[in-house]
Amino acid sequence: MKHLDTLTLSLWAVALFAAPTVAQADEINLDVITQNGTFYQAVVDAYEASGAKYKVTLQAPSKTYDEVAQRAVRAAMIGTPPDVVFMGYDRMKLAKDRKIAMPLDDLLGSDQELEKLGYPASALNLCRIGGKLYGLPFATSVPAIFFNSGLVKQVGGDPEAFPDTWDGIFELASKINGLGSGKSGIFFRYDHSGNWSWQALVTSFGGQLMNADGKTIAFNGPAGHSAFAVLSRLKNAGMVDLSTDQAKQSFMSGNLGIYFDSSASLIGLQKGSQFRVGTAQYPSPVSDSRLPGGGNCAMLTTPKAERQEAALDFMKFATGPIGQTALVKETGYISTNTLANNNPEYLGNFYKNNPAASTALEALPRLTPWKSFPGENSPKIVDLIRGYLQSVITHKADPDKALQDMAAEIKPLLP
């Protein structure tokens, strides 16, 4: 999309963010469920500072997207649904099946109209189920590699040419681990909500979570074996099984060389580190290597028409240029709104001045939907997989046997 001049963009912003005139609009206080993150409040502050007629109250944040979904389900069951839920991409189908989410197609207009407001079809597809739109893309991240540029140089590596193969990464990690003095070569965060980082390994090797029928598992083929083989190599390259917070602290203190996490962690890591934080994509070992898009959709969950206008007003702001600018500058999430990305008043200059953030943008063509297991046992399956990941990483289980046993345990839990 071509860059818009300042006047044109201002007109778009007025059209997008002007609050609709409804009776007693100033009395509407939107009830919103989110995951952890100070950036949600930053977006709310920007919204209210823009002159919006509505107030927004964020509920106490949930720790995971699974918890977000559970709270939304419970609230709907007792007849007190929130107005907006920032629902993880992998929980969109559950929200649709439980009739928590309101379809947006008739409320927001055509894809062509939405594209003019900065929403490309590829971004909207992250919030579609069965061809219908159930949310607007708010926070999007990709699995990312962070590295300590100083330690990479110290062992003879080139921060400007980080290895793009697993063999190269493990060789570099082993060298950093060999420095001693408390240095650790590598850490792979495996405790993501919905097994996101493990799913990223599987899809990066060309695999998928479930077969096309949506009923049978597909992760236990060659891609799954390759994914578990990568996890099994981590310990010998220096991975210690720490909590995520401990691993982040180790990285920012300069003791951890290579750290795998969400691209959304970038700004926090940069602010907390005394060295230049480098970024890289997951390797692409096969031609159809894909990465699941992490993050969430802003989902309309109130069935009350008089509140829907207000809720949509806030959702459009949060996913529009100003809201996305506030989000990205606070985190490292990718903005999928083209008006924000293309204009220097918003994020155009941000990406130019922060090359580490551009790595995530460059991974957008590899994005594939973040999937979840069907049925009521999905949370149980997520916990089961997390246990197997830990056992492989710590060498308590053979990777091939662990994959076989894991698949056998999951099959009877599927509907």
CSV table of N, CA and C in Angstrom, one decimal, residues 44-167:
chain,number,residue,atom,x,y,z
A,44,VAL,N,-5.3,1.7,26.2
A,44,VAL,CA,-6.5,2.3,26.9
A,44,VAL,C,-6.3,3.8,27.1
A,45,ASP,N,-5.1,4.1,27.6
A,45,ASP,CA,-4.8,5.5,27.9
A,45,ASP,C,-4.8,6.3,26.6
A,46,ALA,N,-4.2,5.8,25.6
A,46,ALA,CA,-4.2,6.5,24.3
A,46,ALA,C,-5.7,6.7,23.8
A,47,TYR,N,-6.5,5.7,24.0
A,47,TYR,CA,-7.9,5.7,23.5
A,47,TYR,C,-8.6,6.8,24.3
A,48,GLU,N,-8.5,6.9,25.6
A,48,GLU,CA,-9.2,7.9,26.3
A,48,GLU,C,-8.7,9.3,26.1
A,49,ALA,N,-7.3,9.4,25.8
A,49,ALA,CA,-6.7,10.7,25.5
A,49,ALA,C,-7.2,11.2,24.1
A,50,SER,N,-7.6,10.3,23.3
A,50,SER,CA,-8.1,10.7,21.9
A,50,SER,C,-9.4,11.4,21.9
A,51,GLY,N,-10.0,11.5,23.1
A,51,GLY,CA,-11.3,12.1,23.2
A,51,GLY,C,-12.5,11.2,23.1
A,52,ALA,N,-12.2,9.9,23.3
A,52,ALA,CA,-13.3,8.9,23.1
A,52,ALA,C,-14.4,9.2,24.2
A,53,LYS,N,-15.7,8.9,23.8
A,53,LYS,CA,-16.8,9.1,24.7
A,53,LYS,C,-17.0,8.0,25.7
A,54,TYR,N,-16.2,6.9,25.5
A,54,TYR,CA,-16.4,5.7,26.4
A,54,TYR,C,-15.2,5.5,27.3
A,55,LYS,N,-15.5,4.9,28.4
A,55,LYS,CA,-14.5,4.5,29.4
A,55,LYS,C,-14.2,3.0,29.2
A,56,VAL,N,-13.0,2.6,29.6
A,56,VAL,CA,-12.6,1.2,29.4
A,56,VAL,C,-12.0,0.8,30.8
A,57,THR,N,-12.6,-0.3,31.3
A,57,THR,CA,-12.0,-0.9,32.5
A,57,THR,C,-11.5,-2.3,32.2
A,58,LEU,N,-10.2,-2.5,32.4
A,58,LEU,CA,-9.5,-3.8,32.2
A,58,LEU,C,-9.7,-4.6,33.5
A,59,GLN,N,-10.2,-5.8,33.3
A,59,GLN,CA,-10.2,-6.7,34.5
A,59,GLN,C,-8.8,-7.1,34.9
A,60,ALA,N,-8.7,-7.6,36.1
A,60,ALA,CA,-7.3,-8.1,36.5
A,60,ALA,C,-6.8,-9.1,35.4
A,61,PRO,N,-5.6,-8.9,34.9
A,61,PRO,CA,-5.1,-9.7,33.8
A,61,PRO,C,-5.0,-11.2,34.1
A,62,SER,N,-5.2,-12.0,33.1
A,62,SER,CA,-5.0,-13.4,33.2
A,62,SER,C,-3.5,-13.8,32.8
A,63,LYS,N,-3.1,-14.9,33.4
A,63,LYS,CA,-1.7,-15.3,33.2
A,63,LYS,C,-1.5,-15.9,31.8
A,64,THR,N,-2.5,-16.6,31.2
A,64,THR,CA,-2.3,-17.2,29.9
A,64,THR,C,-3.6,-17.0,29.1
A,65,TYR,N,-3.5,-17.3,27.8
A,65,TYR,CA,-4.6,-17.3,26.9
A,65,TYR,C,-5.7,-18.3,27.3
A,66,ASP,N,-5.2,-19.5,27.8
A,66,ASP,CA,-6.1,-20.5,28.3
A,66,ASP,C,-7.0,-19.9,29.4
A,67,GLU,N,-6.4,-19.2,30.3
A,67,GLU,CA,-7.2,-18.6,31.4
A,67,GLU,C,-8.1,-17.5,30.9
A,68,VAL,N,-7.7,-16.7,29.9
A,68,VAL,CA,-8.6,-15.7,29.3
A,68,VAL,C,-9.8,-16.4,28.8
A,69,ALA,N,-9.6,-17.5,28.0
A,69,ALA,CA,-10.8,-18.2,27.5
A,69,ALA,C,-11.7,-18.8,28.5
A,70,GLN,N,-11.1,-19.4,29.6
A,70,GLN,CA,-11.9,-19.9,30.7
A,70,GLN,C,-12.7,-18.9,31.4
A,71,ARG,N,-12.1,-17.7,31.6
A,71,ARG,CA,-12.9,-16.6,32.2
A,71,ARG,C,-14.0,-16.1,31.4
A,72,ALA,N,-13.8,-16.0,30.1
A,72,ALA,CA,-14.8,-15.6,29.1
A,72,ALA,C,-16.0,-16.6,29.1
A,73,VAL,N,-15.6,-17.9,29.1
A,73,VAL,CA,-16.7,-18.9,29.1
A,73,VAL,C,-17.5,-18.9,30.4
A,74,ARG,N,-16.8,-18.7,31.5
A,74,ARG,CA,-17.6,-18.7,32.8
A,74,ARG,C,-18.5,-17.5,32.9
A,75,ALA,N,-18.0,-16.3,32.4
A,75,ALA,CA,-18.8,-15.1,32.5
A,75,ALA,C,-20.0,-15.2,31.6
A,76,ALA,N,-19.9,-15.8,30.4
A,76,ALA,CA,-21.0,-16.0,29.5
A,76,ALA,C,-22.0,-17.0,30.1
A,77,MET,N,-21.5,-18.0,30.8
A,77,MET,CA,-22.4,-19.0,31.3
A,77,MET,C,-23.3,-18.4,32.4
A,78,ILE,N,-22.8,-17.5,33.2
A,78,ILE,CA,-23.6,-16.9,34.3
A,78,ILE,C,-24.3,-15.6,33.9
A,79,GLY,N,-24.2,-15.3,32.6
A,79,GLY,CA,-25.0,-14.2,32.1
A,79,GLY,C,-24.4,-12.8,32.3
A,80,THR,N,-23.0,-12.8,32.5
A,80,THR,CA,-22.3,-11.5,32.6
A,80,THR,C,-21.2,-11.4,31.7
A,81,PRO,N,-21.4,-11.6,30.4
A,81,PRO,CA,-20.3,-11.5,29.4
A,81,PRO,C,-19.6,-10.2,29.4
A,82,PRO,N,-18.3,-10.1,29.2
A,82,PRO,CA,-17.6,-8.9,29.1
A,82,PRO,C,-18.0,-8.3,27.7
A,83,ASP,N,-17.5,-7.0,27.5
A,83,ASP,CA,-17.8,-6.4,26.2
A,83,ASP,C,-16.8,-6.8,25.1
A,84,VAL,N,-15.5,-6.9,25.6
A,84,VAL,CA,-14.4,-7.2,24.6
A,84,VAL,C,-13.5,-8.2,25.3
A,85,VAL,N,-13.0,-9.2,24.6
A,85,VAL,CA,-12.0,-10.1,25.1
A,85,VAL,C,-10.9,-10.1,24.1
A,86,PHE,N,-9.6,-10.0,24.6
A,86,PHE,CA,-8.5,-10.2,23.7
A,86,PHE,C,-8.1,-11.7,23.8
A,87,MET,N,-8.7,-12.4,22.8
A,87,MET,CA,-8.6,-13.8,22.8
A,87,MET,C,-7.5,-14.4,22.0
A,88,GLY,N,-6.7,-15.3,22.6
A,88,GLY,CA,-5.6,-15.9,21.8
A,88,GLY,C,-6.0,-16.5,20.5
A,89,TYR,N,-5.2,-16.4,19.5
A,89,TYR,CA,-5.6,-16.9,18.2
A,89,TYR,C,-6.0,-18.4,18.3
A,90,ASP,N,-5.3,-19.1,19.1
A,90,ASP,CA,-5.5,-20.6,19.2
A,90,ASP,C,-6.8,-20.9,20.0
A,91,ARG,N,-7.5,-19.9,20.6
A,91,ARG,CA,-8.7,-20.1,21.3
A,91,ARG,C,-9.9,-19.5,20.6
A,92,MET,N,-9.7,-19.0,19.4
A,92,MET,CA,-10.8,-18.4,18.6
A,92,MET,C,-11.9,-19.4,18.3
A,93,LYS,N,-11.6,-20.6,17.9
A,93,LYS,CA,-12.6,-21.6,17.6
A,93,LYS,C,-13.4,-21.9,18.8
A,94,LEU,N,-12.8,-22.1,20.0
A,94,LEU,CA,-13.5,-22.4,21.2
A,94,LEU,C,-14.5,-21.3,21.5
A,95,ALA,N,-14.1,-20.0,21.3
A,95,ALA,CA,-15.0,-18.9,21.6
A,95,ALA,C,-16.2,-18.9,20.6
A,96,LYS,N,-15.9,-19.3,19.4
A,96,LYS,CA,-17.0,-19.3,18.4
A,96,LYS,C,-17.9,-20.5,18.7
A,97,ASP,N,-17.4,-21.7,19.0
A,97,ASP,CA,-18.2,-22.8,19.3
A,97,ASP,C,-19.0,-22.6,20.5
A,98,ARG,N,-18.5,-21.9,21.5
A,98,ARG,CA,-19.3,-21.6,22.7
A,98,ARG,C,-20.2,-20.4,22.6
A,99,LYS,N,-20.2,-19.9,21.4
A,99,LYS,CA,-21.1,-18.7,21.1
A,99,LYS,C,-20.8,-17.5,22.0
A,100,ILE,N,-19.5,-17.4,22.3
A,100,ILE,CA,-19.0,-16.2,23.1
A,100,ILE,C,-18.8,-15.0,22.1
A,101,ALA,N,-18.2,-15.3,21.0
A,101,ALA,CA,-17.8,-14.3,20.0
A,101,ALA,C,-19.0,-13.9,19.1
A,102,MET,N,-19.1,-12.6,18.9
A,102,MET,CA,-20.1,-12.1,17.9
A,102,MET,C,-19.5,-12.0,16.5
A,103,PRO,N,-20.1,-12.6,15.5
A,103,PRO,CA,-19.5,-12.4,14.1
A,103,PRO,C,-19.6,-10.9,13.7
A,104,LEU,N,-18.5,-10.5,13.0
A,104,LEU,CA,-18.3,-9.1,12.7
A,104,LEU,C,-18.6,-8.7,11.3
A,105,ASP,N,-18.8,-9.6,10.4
A,105,ASP,CA,-18.9,-9.3,9.0
A,105,ASP,C,-20.0,-8.3,8.7
A,106,ASP,N,-21.2,-8.4,9.3
A,106,ASP,CA,-22.3,-7.5,9.0
A,106,ASP,C,-22.1,-6.1,9.8
A,107,LEU,N,-21.2,-6.1,10.7
A,107,LEU,CA,-21.0,-4.9,11.5
A,107,LEU,C,-19.8,-4.0,11.0
A,108,LEU,N,-18.9,-4.6,10.2
A,108,LEU,CA,-17.7,-3.8,9.9
A,108,LEU,C,-17.6,-3.6,8.4
A,109,GLY,N,-18.4,-4.2,7.5
A,109,GLY,CA,-18.2,-3.9,6.1
A,109,GLY,C,-17.4,-5.0,5.4
A,110,SER,N,-17.1,-4.7,4.2
A,110,SER,CA,-16.4,-5.7,3.3
A,110,SER,C,-14.9,-5.7,3.6
A,111,ASP,N,-14.3,-6.7,3.1
A,111,ASP,CA,-12.8,-6.8,3.2
A,111,ASP,C,-12.1,-5.6,2.5
A,112,GLN,N,-12.7,-5.1,1.4
A,112,GLN,CA,-12.2,-4.0,0.6
A,112,GLN,C,-12.2,-2.7,1.5
A,113,GLU,N,-13.3,-2.6,2.2
A,113,GLU,CA,-13.4,-1.4,3.1
A,113,GLU,C,-12.5,-1.5,4.3
A,114,LEU,N,-12.3,-2.7,4.8
A,114,LEU,CA,-11.4,-2.9,5.9
A,114,LEU,C,-9.9,-2.7,5.5
A,115,GLU,N,-9.6,-3.1,4.3
A,115,GLU,CA,-8.3,-2.9,3.8
A,115,GLU,C,-7.9,-1.5,3.7
A,116,LYS,N,-8.8,-0.6,3.3
A,116,LYS,CA,-8.6,0.8,3.3
A,116,LYS,C,-8.3,1.4,4.7
A,117,LEU,N,-8.7,0.7,5.7
A,117,LEU,CA,-8.5,1.1,7.1
A,117,LEU,C,-7.2,0.4,7.7
A,118,GLY,N,-6.5,-0.3,6.8
A,118,GLY,CA,-5.2,-0.8,7.2
A,118,GLY,C,-5.2,-2.3,7.5
A,119,TYR,N,-6.3,-3.0,7.3
A,119,TYR,CA,-6.4,-4.4,7.7
A,119,TYR,C,-6.3,-5.3,6.4
A,120,PRO,N,-5.1,-5.8,6.1
A,120,PRO,CA,-5.0,-6.7,4.9
A,120,PRO,C,-5.7,-8.0,5.2
A,121,ALA,N,-6.0,-8.7,4.1
A,121,ALA,CA,-6.7,-10.0,4.2
A,121,ALA,C,-5.9,-11.0,5.0
A,122,SER,N,-4.6,-11.0,4.9
A,122,SER,CA,-3.7,-12.0,5.6
A,122,SER,C,-3.8,-11.8,7.1
A,123,ALA,N,-4.0,-10.5,7.5
A,123,ALA,CA,-4.2,-10.3,9.0
A,123,ALA,C,-5.6,-10.7,9.4
A,124,LEU,N,-6.6,-10.3,8.7
A,124,LEU,CA,-7.9,-10.7,9.1
A,124,LEU,C,-8.1,-12.2,9.1
A,125,ASN,N,-7.4,-12.9,8.3
A,125,ASN,CA,-7.6,-14.4,8.3
A,125,ASN,C,-7.2,-15.0,9.6
A,126,LEU,N,-6.3,-14.3,10.4
A,126,LEU,CA,-5.9,-14.8,11.7
A,126,LEU,C,-7.1,-14.9,12.6
A,127,CYS,N,-8.2,-14.1,12.3
A,127,CYS,CA,-9.3,-14.0,13.2
A,127,CYS,C,-10.6,-14.6,12.5
A,128,ARG,N,-10.4,-15.3,11.4
A,128,ARG,CA,-11.5,-15.9,10.7
A,128,ARG,C,-11.7,-17.4,11.1
A,129,ILE,N,-12.9,-17.8,11.2
A,129,ILE,CA,-13.3,-19.2,11.4
A,129,ILE,C,-14.4,-19.6,10.5
A,130,GLY,N,-14.2,-20.6,9.6
A,130,GLY,CA,-15.2,-21.0,8.7
A,130,GLY,C,-15.6,-19.9,7.8
A,131,GLY,N,-14.7,-19.0,7.4
A,131,GLY,CA,-14.9,-17.9,6.5
A,131,GLY,C,-15.6,-16.7,7.1
A,132,LYS,N,-15.9,-16.8,8.4
A,132,LYS,CA,-16.5,-15.6,9.0
A,132,LYS,C,-15.5,-14.9,10.0
A,133,LEU,N,-15.6,-13.6,10.1
A,133,LEU,CA,-14.7,-12.8,10.9
A,133,LEU,C,-15.2,-12.7,12.3
A,134,TYR,N,-14.4,-13.1,13.3
A,134,TYR,CA,-14.8,-13.1,14.7
A,134,TYR,C,-13.9,-12.2,15.5
A,135,GLY,N,-13.1,-11.4,14.9
A,135,GLY,CA,-12.3,-10.5,15.7
A,135,GLY,C,-11.4,-9.6,14.8
A,136,LEU,N,-10.8,-8.7,15.4
A,136,LEU,CA,-9.8,-7.8,14.6
A,136,LEU,C,-8.4,-8.1,15.2
A,137,PRO,N,-7.4,-8.3,14.3
A,137,PRO,CA,-6.1,-8.7,14.8
A,137,PRO,C,-5.4,-7.6,15.6
A,138,PHE,N,-5.1,-7.9,16.9
A,138,PHE,CA,-4.5,-6.8,17.8
A,138,PHE,C,-3.0,-7.0,18.0
A,139,ALA,N,-2.7,-8.1,18.6
A,139,ALA,CA,-1.3,-8.3,18.9
A,139,ALA,C,-0.8,-9.6,18.2
A,140,THR,N,0.2,-9.4,17.3
A,140,THR,CA,0.7,-10.5,16.6
A,140,THR,C,2.2,-10.7,16.8
A,141,SER,N,2.6,-11.9,17.1
A,141,SER,CA,4.0,-12.1,17.3
A,141,SER,C,4.5,-13.4,16.5
A,142,VAL,N,5.8,-13.5,16.4
A,142,VAL,CA,6.3,-14.7,15.8
A,142,VAL,C,7.3,-15.3,16.7
A,143,PRO,N,7.5,-16.6,16.7
A,143,PRO,CA,8.6,-17.2,17.4
A,143,PRO,C,10.0,-16.6,17.0
A,144,ALA,N,10.8,-16.2,17.9
A,144,ALA,CA,12.0,-15.5,17.6
A,144,ALA,C,13.2,-16.0,18.3
A,145,ILE,N,14.4,-15.7,17.8
A,145,ILE,CA,15.6,-16.0,18.4
A,145,ILE,C,16.3,-14.7,18.8
A,146,PHE,N,16.7,-14.6,20.1
A,146,PHE,CA,17.4,-13.4,20.6
A,146,PHE,C,18.8,-13.8,20.9
A,147,PHE,N,19.8,-13.0,20.7
A,147,PHE,CA,21.2,-13.4,21.0
A,147,PHE,C,22.0,-12.2,21.5
A,148,ASN,N,22.9,-12.5,22.4
A,148,ASN,CA,23.8,-11.5,22.9
A,148,ASN,C,25.0,-11.3,21.9
A,149,SER,N,24.9,-10.1,21.3
A,149,SER,CA,25.9,-9.9,20.2
A,149,SER,C,27.3,-9.9,20.7
A,150,GLY,N,27.5,-9.4,21.9
A,150,GLY,CA,28.9,-9.4,22.5
A,150,GLY,C,29.4,-10.8,22.7
A,151,LEU,N,28.6,-11.8,23.2
A,151,LEU,CA,29.1,-13.1,23.4
A,151,LEU,C,29.3,-13.8,22.0
A,152,VAL,N,28.4,-13.5,21.1
A,152,VAL,CA,28.6,-14.1,19.7
A,152,VAL,C,29.9,-13.7,19.1
A,153,LYS,N,30.3,-12.4,19.3
A,153,LYS,CA,31.6,-12.0,18.8
A,153,LYS,C,32.7,-12.6,19.5
A,154,GLN,N,32.5,-12.8,20.8
A,154,GLN,CA,33.6,-13.3,21.7
A,154,GLN,C,34.0,-14.7,21.3
A,155,VAL,N,33.1,-15.5,20.7
A,155,VAL,CA,33.5,-16.9,20.3
A,155,VAL,C,33.7,-17.0,18.8
A,156,GLY,N,33.9,-15.8,18.2
A,156,GLY,CA,34.2,-15.8,16.8
A,156,GLY,C,33.1,-15.8,15.8
A,157,GLY,N,31.9,-15.6,16.3
A,157,GLY,CA,30.7,-15.5,15.4
A,157,GLY,C,30.5,-14.1,14.9
A,158,ASP,N,29.6,-14.0,14.0
A,158,ASP,CA,29.3,-12.7,13.3
A,158,ASP,C,27.8,-12.3,13.6
A,159,PRO,N,27.6,-11.3,14.5
A,159,PRO,CA,26.2,-10.9,14.8
A,159,PRO,C,25.4,-10.5,13.6
A,160,GLU,N,26.1,-10.1,12.5
A,160,GLU,CA,25.4,-9.7,11.3
A,160,GLU,C,25.0,-10.8,10.4
A,161,ALA,N,25.5,-12.0,10.8
A,161,ALA,CA,25.3,-13.2,10.0
A,161,ALA,C,25.0,-14.4,10.9
A,162,PHE,N,24.0,-14.2,11.7
A,162,PHE,CA,23.7,-15.3,12.7
A,162,PHE,C,23.3,-16.6,11.9
A,163,PRO,N,23.7,-17.7,12.4
A,163,PRO,CA,23.5,-19.0,11.7
A,163,PRO,C,22.0,-19.2,11.4
A,164,ASP,N,21.8,-19.7,10.2
A,164,ASP,CA,20.4,-20.0,9.7
A,164,ASP,C,20.1,-21.5,9.6
A,165,THR,N,20.9,-22.3,10.3
A,165,THR,CA,20.6,-23.7,10.4
A,165,THR,C,20.7,-24.1,11.8
A,166,TRP,N,20.0,-25.2,12.2
A,166,TRP,CA,20.1,-25.7,13.6
A,166,TRP,C,21.5,-26.2,13.9
A,167,ASP,N,22.2,-26.8,13.0
A,167,ASP,CA,23.6,-27.2,13.3
A,167,ASP,C,24.5,-26.0,13.6
